[in-house]
XYZ file of C-alpha atoms in Angstrom:
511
model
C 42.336 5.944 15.910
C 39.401 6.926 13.687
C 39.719 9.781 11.374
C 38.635 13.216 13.185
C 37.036 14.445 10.017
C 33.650 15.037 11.435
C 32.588 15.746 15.476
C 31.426 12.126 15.628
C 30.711 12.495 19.454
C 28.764 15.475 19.585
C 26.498 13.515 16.554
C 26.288 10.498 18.658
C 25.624 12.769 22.214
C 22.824 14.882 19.921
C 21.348 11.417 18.471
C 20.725 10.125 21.978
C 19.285 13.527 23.039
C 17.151 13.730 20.047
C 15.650 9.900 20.791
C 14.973 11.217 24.455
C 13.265 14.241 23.447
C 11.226 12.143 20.247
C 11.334 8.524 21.024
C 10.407 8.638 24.347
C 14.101 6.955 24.904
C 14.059 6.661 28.821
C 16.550 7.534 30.818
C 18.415 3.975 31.825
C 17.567 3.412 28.008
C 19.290 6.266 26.765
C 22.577 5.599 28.401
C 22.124 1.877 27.332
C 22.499 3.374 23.788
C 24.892 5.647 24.254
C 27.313 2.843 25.584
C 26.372 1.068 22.549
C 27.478 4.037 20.065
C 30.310 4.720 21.938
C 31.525 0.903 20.730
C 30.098 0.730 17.831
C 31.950 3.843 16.713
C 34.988 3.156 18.964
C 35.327 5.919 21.187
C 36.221 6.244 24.643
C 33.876 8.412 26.426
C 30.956 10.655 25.289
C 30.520 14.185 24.285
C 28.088 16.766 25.428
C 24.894 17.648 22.856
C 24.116 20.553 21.416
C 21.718 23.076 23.494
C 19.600 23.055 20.391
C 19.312 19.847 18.548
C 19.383 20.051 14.744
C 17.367 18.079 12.209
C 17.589 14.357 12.639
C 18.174 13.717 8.834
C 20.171 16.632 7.584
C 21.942 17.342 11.064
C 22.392 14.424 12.542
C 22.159 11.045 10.222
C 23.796 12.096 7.413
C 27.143 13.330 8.928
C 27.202 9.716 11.180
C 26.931 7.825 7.887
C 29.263 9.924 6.005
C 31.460 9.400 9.642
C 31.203 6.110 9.120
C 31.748 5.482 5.311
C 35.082 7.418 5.735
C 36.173 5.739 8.938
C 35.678 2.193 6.985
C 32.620 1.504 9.447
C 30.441 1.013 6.187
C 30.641 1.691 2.688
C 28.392 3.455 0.295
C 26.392 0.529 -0.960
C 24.978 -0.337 2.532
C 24.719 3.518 4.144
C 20.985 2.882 4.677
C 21.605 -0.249 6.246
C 24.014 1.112 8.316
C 21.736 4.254 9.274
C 19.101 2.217 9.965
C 21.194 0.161 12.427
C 21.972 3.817 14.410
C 18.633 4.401 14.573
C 17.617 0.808 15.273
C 20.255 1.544 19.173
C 17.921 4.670 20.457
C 14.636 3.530 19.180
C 12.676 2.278 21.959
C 12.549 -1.402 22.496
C 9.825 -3.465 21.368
C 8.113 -4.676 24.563
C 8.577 -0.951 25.719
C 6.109 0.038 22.605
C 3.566 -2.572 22.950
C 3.305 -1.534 26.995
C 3.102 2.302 26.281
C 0.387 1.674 23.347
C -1.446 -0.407 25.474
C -1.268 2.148 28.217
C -2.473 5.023 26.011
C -5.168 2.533 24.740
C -6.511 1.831 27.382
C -6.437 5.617 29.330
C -6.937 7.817 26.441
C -8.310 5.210 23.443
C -7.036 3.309 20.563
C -7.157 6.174 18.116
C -4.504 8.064 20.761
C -2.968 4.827 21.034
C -2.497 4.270 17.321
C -1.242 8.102 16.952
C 1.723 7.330 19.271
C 2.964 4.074 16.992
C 3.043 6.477 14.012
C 4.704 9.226 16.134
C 7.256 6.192 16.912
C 7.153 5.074 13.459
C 8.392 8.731 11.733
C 10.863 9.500 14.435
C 12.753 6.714 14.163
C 13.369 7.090 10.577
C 11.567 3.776 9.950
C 8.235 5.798 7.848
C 11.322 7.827 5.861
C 9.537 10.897 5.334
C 12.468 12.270 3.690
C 11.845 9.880 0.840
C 7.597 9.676 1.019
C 7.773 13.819 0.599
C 9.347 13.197 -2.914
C 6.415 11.346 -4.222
C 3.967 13.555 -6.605
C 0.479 14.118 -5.592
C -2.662 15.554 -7.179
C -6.298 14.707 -7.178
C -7.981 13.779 -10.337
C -11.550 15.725 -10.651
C -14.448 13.301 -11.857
C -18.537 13.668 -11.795
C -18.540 9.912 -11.748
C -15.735 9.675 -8.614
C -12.237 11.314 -7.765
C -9.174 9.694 -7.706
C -5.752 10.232 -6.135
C -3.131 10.177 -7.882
C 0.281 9.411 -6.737
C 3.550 9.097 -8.367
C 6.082 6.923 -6.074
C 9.314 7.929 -5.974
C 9.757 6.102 -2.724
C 9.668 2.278 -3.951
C 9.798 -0.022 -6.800
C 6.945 -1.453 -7.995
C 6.830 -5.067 -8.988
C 5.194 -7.090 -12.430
C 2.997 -9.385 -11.884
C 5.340 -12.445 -12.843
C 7.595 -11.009 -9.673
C 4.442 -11.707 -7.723
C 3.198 -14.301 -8.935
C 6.987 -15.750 -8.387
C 7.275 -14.720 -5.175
C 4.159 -16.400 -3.880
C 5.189 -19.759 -5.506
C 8.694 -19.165 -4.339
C 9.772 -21.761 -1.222
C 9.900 -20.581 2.131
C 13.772 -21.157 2.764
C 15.171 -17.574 3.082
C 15.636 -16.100 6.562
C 13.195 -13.528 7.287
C 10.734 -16.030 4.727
C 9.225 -12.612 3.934
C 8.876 -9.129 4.582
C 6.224 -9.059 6.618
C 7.074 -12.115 9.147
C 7.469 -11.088 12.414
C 11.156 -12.316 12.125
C 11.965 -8.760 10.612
C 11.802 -7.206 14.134
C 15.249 -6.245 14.735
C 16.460 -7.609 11.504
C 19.749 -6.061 10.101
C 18.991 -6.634 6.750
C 21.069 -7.597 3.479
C 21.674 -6.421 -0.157
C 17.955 -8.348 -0.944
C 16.252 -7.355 2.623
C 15.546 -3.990 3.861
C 16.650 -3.585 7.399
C 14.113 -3.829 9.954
C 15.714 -2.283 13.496
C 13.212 0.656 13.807
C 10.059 -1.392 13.164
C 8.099 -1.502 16.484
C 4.876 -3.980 16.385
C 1.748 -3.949 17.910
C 0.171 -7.566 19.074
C -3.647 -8.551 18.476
C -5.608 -11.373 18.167
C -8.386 -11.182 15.179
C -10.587 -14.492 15.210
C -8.823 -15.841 18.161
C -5.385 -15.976 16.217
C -2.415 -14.090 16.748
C -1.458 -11.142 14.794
C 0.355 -8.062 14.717
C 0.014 -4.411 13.466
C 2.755 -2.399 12.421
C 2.402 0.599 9.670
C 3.573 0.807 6.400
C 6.977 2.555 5.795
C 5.495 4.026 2.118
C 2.517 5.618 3.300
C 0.776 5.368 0.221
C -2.350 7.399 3.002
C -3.047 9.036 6.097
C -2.538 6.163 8.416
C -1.098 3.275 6.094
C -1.194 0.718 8.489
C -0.677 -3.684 8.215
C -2.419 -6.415 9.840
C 0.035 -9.585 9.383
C -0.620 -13.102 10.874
C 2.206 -14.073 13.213
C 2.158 -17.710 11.262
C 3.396 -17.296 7.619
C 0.816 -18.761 5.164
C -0.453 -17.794 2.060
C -3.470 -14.975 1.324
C -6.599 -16.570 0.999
C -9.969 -14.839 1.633
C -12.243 -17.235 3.285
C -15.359 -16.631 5.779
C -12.233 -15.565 8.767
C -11.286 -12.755 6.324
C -14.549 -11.386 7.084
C -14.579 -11.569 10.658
C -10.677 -10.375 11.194
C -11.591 -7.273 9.554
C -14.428 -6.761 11.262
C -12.880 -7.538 14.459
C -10.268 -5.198 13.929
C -12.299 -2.437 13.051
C -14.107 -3.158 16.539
C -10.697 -2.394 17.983
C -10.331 0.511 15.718
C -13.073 1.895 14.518
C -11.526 4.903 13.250
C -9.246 2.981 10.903
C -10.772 0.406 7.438
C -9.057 -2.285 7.145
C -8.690 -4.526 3.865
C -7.474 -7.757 2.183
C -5.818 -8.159 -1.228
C -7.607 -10.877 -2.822
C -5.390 -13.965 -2.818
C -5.009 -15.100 -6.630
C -2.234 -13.011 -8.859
C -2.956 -10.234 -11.150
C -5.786 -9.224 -9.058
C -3.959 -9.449 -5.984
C -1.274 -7.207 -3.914
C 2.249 -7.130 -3.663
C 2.923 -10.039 -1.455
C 0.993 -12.663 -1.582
C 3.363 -15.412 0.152
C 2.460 -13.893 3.729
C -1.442 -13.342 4.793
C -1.838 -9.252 5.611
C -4.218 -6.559 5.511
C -3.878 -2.922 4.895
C -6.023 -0.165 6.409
C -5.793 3.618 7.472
C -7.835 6.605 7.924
C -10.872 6.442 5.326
C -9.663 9.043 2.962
C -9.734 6.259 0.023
C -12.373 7.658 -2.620
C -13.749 4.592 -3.029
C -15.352 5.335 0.270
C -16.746 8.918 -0.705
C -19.156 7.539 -3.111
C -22.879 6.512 -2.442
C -24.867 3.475 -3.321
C -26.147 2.991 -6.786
C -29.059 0.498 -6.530
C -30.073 -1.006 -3.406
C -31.361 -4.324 -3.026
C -32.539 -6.374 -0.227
C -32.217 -10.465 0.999
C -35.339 -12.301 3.052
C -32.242 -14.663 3.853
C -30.529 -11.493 5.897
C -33.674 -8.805 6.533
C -31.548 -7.129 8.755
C -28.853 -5.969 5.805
C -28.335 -3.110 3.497
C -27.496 -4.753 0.069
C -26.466 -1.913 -2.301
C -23.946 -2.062 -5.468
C -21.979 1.356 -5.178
C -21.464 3.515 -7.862
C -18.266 3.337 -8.490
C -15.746 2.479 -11.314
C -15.414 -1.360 -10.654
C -17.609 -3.783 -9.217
C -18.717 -3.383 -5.850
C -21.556 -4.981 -3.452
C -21.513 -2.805 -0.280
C -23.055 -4.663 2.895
C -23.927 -2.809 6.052
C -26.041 -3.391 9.423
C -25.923 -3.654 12.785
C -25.933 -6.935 13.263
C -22.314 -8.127 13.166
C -23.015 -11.679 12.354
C -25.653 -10.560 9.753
C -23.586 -8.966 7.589
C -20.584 -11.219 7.904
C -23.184 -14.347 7.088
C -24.062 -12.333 3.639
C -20.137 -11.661 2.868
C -19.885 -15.646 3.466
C -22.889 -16.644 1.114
C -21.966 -14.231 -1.918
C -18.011 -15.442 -1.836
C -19.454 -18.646 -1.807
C -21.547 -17.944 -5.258
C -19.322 -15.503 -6.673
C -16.176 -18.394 -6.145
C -18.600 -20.754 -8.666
C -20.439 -17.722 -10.746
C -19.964 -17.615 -14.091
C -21.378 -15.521 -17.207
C -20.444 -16.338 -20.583
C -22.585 -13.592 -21.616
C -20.339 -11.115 -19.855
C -17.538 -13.134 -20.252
C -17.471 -14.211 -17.030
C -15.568 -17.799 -16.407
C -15.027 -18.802 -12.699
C -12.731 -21.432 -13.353
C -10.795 -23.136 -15.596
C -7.611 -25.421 -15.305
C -7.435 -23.053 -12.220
C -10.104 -20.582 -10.011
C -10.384 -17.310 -11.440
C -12.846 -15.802 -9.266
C -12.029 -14.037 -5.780
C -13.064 -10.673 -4.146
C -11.201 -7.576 -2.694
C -12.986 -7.110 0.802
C -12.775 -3.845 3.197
C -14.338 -3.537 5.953
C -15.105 -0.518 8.057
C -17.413 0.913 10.783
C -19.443 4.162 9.293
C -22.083 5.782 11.759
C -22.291 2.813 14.118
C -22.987 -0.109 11.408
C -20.753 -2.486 10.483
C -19.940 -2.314 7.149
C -18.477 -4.502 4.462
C -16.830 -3.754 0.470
C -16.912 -6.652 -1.203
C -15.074 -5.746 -4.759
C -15.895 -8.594 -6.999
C -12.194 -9.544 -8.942
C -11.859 -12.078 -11.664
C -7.811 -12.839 -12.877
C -8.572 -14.742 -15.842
C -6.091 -14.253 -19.106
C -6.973 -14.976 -22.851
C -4.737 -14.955 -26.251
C -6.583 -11.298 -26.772
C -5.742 -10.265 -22.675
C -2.751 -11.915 -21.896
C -1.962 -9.793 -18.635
C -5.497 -10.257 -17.065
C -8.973 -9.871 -19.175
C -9.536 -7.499 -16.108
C -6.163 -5.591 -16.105
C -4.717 -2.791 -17.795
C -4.733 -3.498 -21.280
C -1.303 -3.037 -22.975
C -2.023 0.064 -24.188
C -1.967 1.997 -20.772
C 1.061 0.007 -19.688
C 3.171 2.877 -20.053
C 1.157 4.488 -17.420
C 0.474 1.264 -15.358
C 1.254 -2.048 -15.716
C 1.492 -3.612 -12.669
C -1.525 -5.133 -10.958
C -4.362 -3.676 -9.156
C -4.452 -4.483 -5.983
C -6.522 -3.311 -2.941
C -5.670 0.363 -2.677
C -5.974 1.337 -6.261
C -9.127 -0.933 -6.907
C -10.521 1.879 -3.746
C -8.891 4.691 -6.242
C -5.689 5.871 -4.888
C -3.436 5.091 -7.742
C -0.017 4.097 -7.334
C 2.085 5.181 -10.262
C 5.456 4.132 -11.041
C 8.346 6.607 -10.737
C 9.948 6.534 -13.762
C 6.816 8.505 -14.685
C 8.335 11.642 -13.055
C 11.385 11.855 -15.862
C 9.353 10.559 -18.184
C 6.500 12.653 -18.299
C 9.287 15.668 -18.380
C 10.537 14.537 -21.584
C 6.742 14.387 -23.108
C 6.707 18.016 -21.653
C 9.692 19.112 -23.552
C 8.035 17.705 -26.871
C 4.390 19.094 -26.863
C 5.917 22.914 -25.989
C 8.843 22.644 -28.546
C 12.214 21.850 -26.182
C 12.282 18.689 -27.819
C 11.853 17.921 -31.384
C 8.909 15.183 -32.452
C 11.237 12.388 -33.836
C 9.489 9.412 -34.996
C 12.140 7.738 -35.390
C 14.249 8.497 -32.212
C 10.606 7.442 -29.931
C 10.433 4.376 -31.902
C 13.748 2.886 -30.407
C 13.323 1.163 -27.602
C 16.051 1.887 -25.761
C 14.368 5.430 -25.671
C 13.118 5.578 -21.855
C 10.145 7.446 -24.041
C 9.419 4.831 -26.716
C 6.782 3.144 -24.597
C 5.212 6.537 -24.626
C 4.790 6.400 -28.667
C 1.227 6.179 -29.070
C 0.332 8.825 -26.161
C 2.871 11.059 -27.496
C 1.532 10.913 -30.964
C -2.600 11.406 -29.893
C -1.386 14.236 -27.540
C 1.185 16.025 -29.972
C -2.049 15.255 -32.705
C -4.009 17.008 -30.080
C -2.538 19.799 -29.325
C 0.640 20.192 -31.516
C 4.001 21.078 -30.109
C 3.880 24.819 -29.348
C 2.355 24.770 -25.940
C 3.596 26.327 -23.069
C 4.948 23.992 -20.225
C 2.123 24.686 -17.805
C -0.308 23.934 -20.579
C 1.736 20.919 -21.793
C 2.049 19.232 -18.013
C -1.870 19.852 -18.092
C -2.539 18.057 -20.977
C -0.620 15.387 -19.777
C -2.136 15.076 -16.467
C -5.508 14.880 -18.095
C -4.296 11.929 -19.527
C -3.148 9.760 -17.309
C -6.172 10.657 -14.734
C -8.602 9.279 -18.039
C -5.986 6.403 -18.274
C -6.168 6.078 -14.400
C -10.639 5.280 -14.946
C -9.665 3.434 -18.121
C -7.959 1.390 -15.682
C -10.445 0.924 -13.205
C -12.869 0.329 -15.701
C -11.029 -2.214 -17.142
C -10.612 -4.254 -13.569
C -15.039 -4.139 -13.531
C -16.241 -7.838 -13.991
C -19.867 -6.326 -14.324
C -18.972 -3.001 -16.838
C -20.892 -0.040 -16.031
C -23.633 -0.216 -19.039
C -27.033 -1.078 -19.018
C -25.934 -5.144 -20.125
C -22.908 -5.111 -17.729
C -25.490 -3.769 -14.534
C -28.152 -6.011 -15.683
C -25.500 -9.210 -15.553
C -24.735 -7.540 -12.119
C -28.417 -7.553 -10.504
C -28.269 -11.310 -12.042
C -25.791 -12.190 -9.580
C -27.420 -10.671 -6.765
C -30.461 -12.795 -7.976
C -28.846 -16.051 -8.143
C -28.643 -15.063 -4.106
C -32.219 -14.226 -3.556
C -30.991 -10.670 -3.438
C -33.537 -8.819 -5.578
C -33.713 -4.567 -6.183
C -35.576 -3.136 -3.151
């Protein structure tokens, strides 16, 4: 018999309660699961729950896993497999989603509709709030455009050479990715997150079949995918232009946007075509248009380049087919454009030029972002001529895709101890050793030349509010410094110039 070191069936009975009360677990569903429990946990018949039903995480989870780890039912290094595979028995079943979003959507309206998948989403555990609430959060202040800045202490980043792997990588491995539709259900493995909570929602965009399903990070309000069912590489072609516009149709209160599809400049996973969109609370979207410009070819257009921090043709009308003909014609040019003057090259022994398109639907027009990207690398720029340069790799290093080229910045986590330890040095709890910051197996000896300019600065008697200030104000410079750098057309009189060039080679001329 199992160890009685915990009321196992009172955690199960409140579990199954807690899924009918949150989950929308019906009734024929619910004892379904609770049959399923009752094996998986070995027990012979079921307890009553609680009157009131604690916390999910603290009240409930936690004492099933630690149940289950002392029982022999798991062990420590898989817990969150294991958890998820609890939660994975009273979370609705897919084809029981898809029918009550499409219910919703069509009685009360996608935006209702999309409300309930993210209700679905957090109260199964699958969007783990209880790890998204430990990321660090501020807004960085700036005449010229704010950012938001977020330190995640909720997932790994990757280099660019693990991306640039991964997309190169064969397609042998069952799921072939993360974002196949082969996770749903998936009990995952030391290399694969489980996947038992995720609930999908099916669409077609150009005719094809996809599916939506939201991001378990949350990097924003709404953090939401698009994924093709078929797994294929990113590429943005003239159907990126009218998937995003045809799923903004369907959900016009969401944007919706591709990486671009060469590495450096390009997202996370590039090995599987997907989208990511949300609630427009980017900054990138705050910001008005710099210089407009107009076409003969497309009269019915707005042709603007926004004033923002990289560079960014925006393209609006009402005429769907309008604007998604002018996305088509300046990929076309920009895929061929080069610039020597500006350093421009659009190919070498491989393409270098792409864009970073979002799409949204602002005050009945359809609108289009086209964010011009370029991934070339030189002797001088080894990581990317429009990356980070090296010297703000202690602050970010990894590439720059969609959300941060929009400015919500994505910063490692091993910021969060690190920037402590810079804390304790500029007010005195630490001494200033050269030599101790110049080893590198110092978590803080990537942080030399910072530390130095900022202990220069300011010296090393300030008081910790003042000191986590002065830091801050750095890495929200570093964070423009950053988006600067990623700015094929720089934001001087030459670089804007070499910008309205472009638009010329078009026929698009100032208005």
């Amino acid at each position: 018999m199992p160890k009685q070191n915990a009321p196992i069936g009172k955690l199960l009975a409140n579990l199954v309660a807690y899924a009918q009360d949150n989950l929308d677990l019906g009734t024929f569903d619910a004892i379904y699961a609770r049959n399923r429990l009752l094996a998986m946990f070995k027990l012979s018949e079921p307890s009553a729950a609680d009157s009131e039903i604690p916390p999910l995480q603290t009240g409930i989870l936690d004492p099933i896993v630690e149940y289950a780890v002392a029982n022999g039912l798991t062990d420590e290094s898989e817990k969150l497999l294991f958890e998820t595979r609890v939660m994975g028995l009273v979370t609705p079943a897919p084809s029981v989603v898809i029918a009550e979003f499409d219910a919703i959507a069509a009685n009360e309206g996608t935006e209702a509709a999309t409300d309930y998948l993210n209700k679905i989403g957090v109260n199964s555990n699958y969007i783990r709030m209880v790890d998204i609430k430990k990321n660090i959060k501020w807004t960085a202040e700036f005449p010229t455009g704010n950012l938001t800045v977020t330190i995640n202490l909720s997932k790994p980043e990757k280099s660019n050479e693990q991306v640039a792997r991964e997309r190169n990588a064969p397609a042998t491995n069952y799921p072939k990715c993360l974002l196949c539709l082969d996770n749903l259900g998936f009990d995952g493995n030391a290399r694969h997150p489980a996947r038992e909570t995720i609930r999908v929602i099916p669409l077609y965009l150009n005719d094809e079949p996809w599916f939506m399903q939201f991001s378990p990070y949350v990097y924003f309000d709404g953090h939401c995918i698009a994924v093709s069912a078929e797994h294929h590489p990113m590429s943005i072609t003239d159907k990126t232009f009218v998937r995003l516009l045809d799923f903004v149709e369907m959900f016009p209160h969401y944007f919706i946007g591709s990486n671009a599809d060469l590495p450096i400049v390009g997202g996370s996973i590039l090995a599987h075509e997907h989208y990511q969109g949300g609630k427009k609370v980017l900054p990138m979207f705050s910001r008005p248009v710099r210089r407009q410009f107009a076409s003969k070819a497309y009269p019915s257009v707005n042709i603007g380049i926004l004033d923002w921090y990289n560079s960014v043709v925006k393209l609006s009308g009402r005429v769907r087919a309008d604007v998604e003909a002018a996305a088509s014609a300046i990929l076309a040019k920009w895929r061929k454009y080069t610039d020597t003057s500006v350093g421009i090259i659009a190919e070498t022994s491989a393409p270098h030029n792409t864009i970073t398109p979002i799409a949204t639907i602002e005050n009945g027009d359809y609108v289009l972002y086209l964010i011009l990207r370029n991934n070339r690398t030189d002797d001088k720029h080894p990581y990317g001529i429009y990356h980070p340069t090296e010297d703000m790799h202690n602050i970010k290093k990894e590439g720059i895709g969609l959300i941060e080229a929009m400015g919500t910045f994505i910063l490692p986590g091993r910021l969060a101890s690190e920037i402590r330890g810079i804390v304790d040095i500029l007010s005195g709890s630490a001494p200033l050793d050269f030599a101790s910051l110049s080893d590198e197996t110092n978590p803080l000896s990537k942080h030399l030349g910072m530390i130095m300019q900022l202990a220069n600065d300011h010296g090393t008697a300030n008081s910790v509010d003042d000191a986590e200030s002065i830091i801050v104000k750095y890495v929200n410079e570093t964070c423009v410094r950053i988006l600067e750098c990623t700015a094929v057309f720089k934001n001087t009189e030459a670089g804007q110039e070499a910008f309205a060039k472009f638009l010329a080679a078009l026929e698009i001329e100032p208005a």
